[in-house]
Amino acid sequence: MTLFEQLGGEAAVTAVTAQFYANIQADATVANFFKGINMADQTSKTASFLCAALGGPKAWGGRNLKEVHANMGVTNAQFTTVIGHLRSALTSAGVAANLVEQTVAVAETVRGDVVTA
Ligand code: HEM
């Protein structure tokens, strides 16, 4: 069974992604990156990306993540903070600890594309 299936499919991944961005927007150390961004759109894009990365049936059809994040100046520490917000979104959704860590490991694969500072 893929991680995508174990998490409960697209609806579950989308719900976790929405909570992930709610956590980010409540954290002044990273919220500013998303000023002026349409968060409904952002949630749906990131959920689609994650569904594909977790083994879901639809390929990611959006932009290259390295290009998207190229000029943001995200640091390793800020990326780690954001990963923490994903971990707490998963945990608060009741996802089992080992599945949380496997999902976080998938999100970690984009660290090199997002961190530029
Ligand atoms: C500190 C960490 C991160 C910051 C500050 C950040 C910031 C942003 C911002 C501001 C955008 C909007 C760009 C625009 O519309 O002009 C964006 C787009 C996006 N980000 Fe991130 N991001 C981070 C981490 C991640 C992670 C971990 C993922 C995936 C798991 C991700 C996936 C995406 C996707 C899929 C898009 C939309 C790409 C598209 O338009 O096709 N980001 N990010």
Short mmCIF file of C-alpha atoms and ligand atoms in Angstrom, two decimals:
data_model
loop_
_atom_site.label_atom_id
_atom_site.label_comp_id
_atom_site.label_asym_id
_atom_site.label_seq_id
_atom_site.Cartn_x
_atom_site.Cartn_y
_atom_site.Cartn_z
CA MET A 1 0.00 0.00 0.00
CA THR A 2 1.37 3.42 -0.90
CA LEU A 3 1.81 6.16 1.72
CA PHE A 4 -0.91 8.02 -0.20
CA GLU A 5 -3.34 5.15 0.42
CA GLN A 6 -2.27 4.65 4.05
CA LEU A 7 -2.97 8.33 4.76
CA GLY A 8 -6.49 7.99 3.34
CA GLY A 9 -6.09 9.34 -0.18
CA GLU A 10 -6.60 12.79 -1.70
CA ALA A 11 -9.19 14.09 0.77
CA ALA A 12 -7.02 13.24 3.76
CA VAL A 13 -3.86 14.69 2.19
CA THR A 14 -5.76 17.88 1.30
CA ALA A 15 -7.09 18.24 4.86
CA VAL A 16 -3.59 17.81 6.31
CA THR A 17 -2.21 20.33 3.79
CA ALA A 18 -4.86 22.91 4.78
CA GLN A 19 -3.89 22.47 8.45
CA PHE A 20 -0.19 22.67 7.48
CA TYR A 21 -0.75 26.13 5.94
CA ALA A 22 -2.93 27.22 8.87
CA ASN A 23 -0.01 26.35 11.18
CA ILE A 24 2.44 28.24 8.94
CA GLN A 25 0.24 31.32 8.82
CA ALA A 26 -0.04 31.32 12.61
CA ASP A 27 3.78 31.36 12.94
CA ALA A 28 5.29 34.84 12.52
CA THR A 29 8.73 33.36 11.71
CA VAL A 30 7.50 31.96 8.37
CA ALA A 31 4.05 33.50 7.69
CA ASN A 32 5.44 36.45 5.73
CA PHE A 33 6.53 34.24 2.84
CA PHE A 34 2.84 33.71 2.06
CA LYS A 35 1.71 37.34 2.22
CA GLY A 36 -0.48 38.07 -0.80
CA ILE A 37 -0.60 34.40 -1.85
CA ASN A 38 -4.01 32.82 -2.53
CA MET A 39 -3.97 30.14 0.18
CA ALA A 40 -6.84 28.07 -1.25
CA ASP A 41 -4.87 27.79 -4.47
CA GLN A 42 -1.63 27.14 -2.58
CA THR A 43 -3.28 24.38 -0.54
CA SER A 44 -4.63 22.68 -3.62
CA LYS A 45 -1.27 22.84 -5.45
CA THR A 46 0.76 21.56 -2.53
CA ALA A 47 -1.80 18.81 -1.84
CA SER A 48 -1.50 17.73 -5.50
CA PHE A 49 2.28 17.75 -5.25
CA LEU A 50 2.23 15.72 -2.04
CA CYS A 51 -0.33 13.22 -3.39
CA ALA A 52 2.00 12.49 -6.32
CA ALA A 53 5.12 12.33 -4.13
CA LEU A 54 3.36 9.92 -1.71
CA GLY A 55 2.55 7.50 -4.52
CA GLY A 56 -0.87 8.75 -5.58
CA PRO A 57 -2.19 8.06 -9.08
CA LYS A 58 -1.90 11.57 -10.59
CA ALA A 59 1.48 12.94 -11.66
CA TRP A 60 2.45 16.44 -10.47
CA GLY A 61 1.53 18.73 -13.35
CA GLY A 62 2.66 22.02 -11.81
CA ARG A 63 5.84 24.02 -11.87
CA ASN A 64 9.33 22.84 -10.99
CA LEU A 65 9.80 23.42 -7.24
CA LYS A 66 13.38 24.64 -7.57
CA GLU A 67 12.28 27.38 -9.98
CA VAL A 68 9.22 28.28 -7.89
CA HIS A 69 11.25 28.79 -4.68
CA ALA A 70 14.40 30.20 -6.32
CA ASN A 71 14.21 33.82 -5.16
CA MET A 72 12.62 33.43 -1.73
CA GLY A 73 15.77 33.15 0.36
CA VAL A 74 14.43 30.30 2.51
CA THR A 75 16.98 29.11 5.10
CA ASN A 76 17.51 25.56 6.36
CA ALA A 77 16.15 26.65 9.75
CA GLN A 78 12.96 28.07 8.20
CA PHE A 79 12.51 24.87 6.19
CA THR A 80 12.90 22.83 9.39
CA THR A 81 10.26 25.02 11.05
CA VAL A 82 7.87 24.42 8.15
CA ILE A 83 8.48 20.66 8.31
CA GLY A 84 7.54 20.88 12.00
CA HIS A 85 4.22 22.42 10.96
CA LEU A 86 3.62 19.50 8.60
CA ARG A 87 4.46 17.04 11.39
CA SER A 88 1.98 18.67 13.77
CA ALA A 89 -0.72 18.82 11.08
CA LEU A 90 -0.31 15.07 10.52
CA THR A 91 -0.26 14.31 14.24
CA SER A 92 -3.35 16.41 14.97
CA ALA A 93 -5.17 14.54 12.17
CA GLY A 94 -4.54 11.32 14.13
CA VAL A 95 -1.97 9.86 11.73
CA ALA A 96 0.14 7.12 13.36
CA ALA A 97 3.66 8.16 14.38
CA ASN A 98 5.50 5.89 11.93
CA LEU A 99 3.34 7.13 9.06
CA VAL A 100 3.96 10.73 10.16
CA GLU A 101 7.71 10.17 9.95
CA GLN A 102 7.50 8.48 6.53
CA THR A 103 5.39 11.36 5.20
CA VAL A 104 7.75 13.95 6.65
CA ALA A 105 10.65 12.10 4.97
CA VAL A 106 8.91 12.53 1.61
CA ALA A 107 8.46 16.27 2.23
CA GLU A 108 12.14 16.45 3.22
CA THR A 109 13.08 15.39 -0.34
CA VAL A 110 12.28 18.94 -1.54
CA ARG A 111 14.57 20.65 1.02
CA GLY A 112 17.31 21.07 -1.60
CA ASP A 113 14.84 22.68 -4.03
CA VAL A 114 13.37 25.12 -1.51
CA VAL A 115 16.38 26.19 0.61
CA THR A 116 18.48 28.87 -1.08
CA ALA A 117 19.89 30.87 1.83
C1 HEM B 1 10.06 27.26 4.21
C2 HEM B 1 9.43 26.47 3.34
C3 HEM B 1 8.62 26.97 2.18
C4 HEM B 1 8.28 28.25 1.82
C5 HEM B 1 8.63 29.56 2.51
C6 HEM B 1 7.49 28.15 0.61
C7 HEM B 1 6.94 29.23 -0.06
C8 HEM B 1 6.18 29.16 -1.21
C9 HEM B 1 5.51 30.29 -1.84
C10 HEM B 1 5.52 31.73 -1.33
C11 HEM B 1 4.91 29.83 -2.95
C12 HEM B 1 4.05 30.64 -3.95
C13 HEM B 1 4.84 31.06 -5.13
C14 HEM B 1 3.99 31.89 -6.08
O1 HEM B 1 2.80 31.61 -6.28
O2 HEM B 1 4.53 32.84 -6.65
C15 HEM B 1 5.17 28.40 -3.02
C16 HEM B 1 4.70 27.57 -4.00
C17 HEM B 1 4.71 26.19 -3.92
N1 HEM B 1 5.33 25.45 -2.94
FE1 HEM B 1 6.41 26.16 -1.41
N2 HEM B 1 7.36 26.84 0.25
C18 HEM B 1 8.01 26.08 1.19
C19 HEM B 1 8.08 24.70 1.25
C20 HEM B 1 7.41 23.88 0.41
C21 HEM B 1 7.31 22.45 0.58
C22 HEM B 1 7.92 21.66 1.74
C23 HEM B 1 6.57 21.98 -0.46
C24 HEM B 1 6.13 20.57 -0.81
C25 HEM B 1 6.03 19.60 0.04
C26 HEM B 1 6.20 23.12 -1.28
C27 HEM B 1 5.44 23.06 -2.42
C28 HEM B 1 5.04 24.13 -3.17
C29 HEM B 1 4.21 24.01 -4.36
C30 HEM B 1 3.66 22.71 -4.96
C31 HEM B 1 4.01 25.31 -4.83
C32 HEM B 1 3.17 25.73 -6.06
C33 HEM B 1 3.94 25.48 -7.35
C34 HEM B 1 3.17 25.92 -8.57
O3 HEM B 1 2.79 27.10 -8.66
O4 HEM B 1 2.95 25.08 -9.47
N3 HEM B 1 6.72 24.25 -0.72
N4 HEM B 1 5.94 28.03 -1.96
#
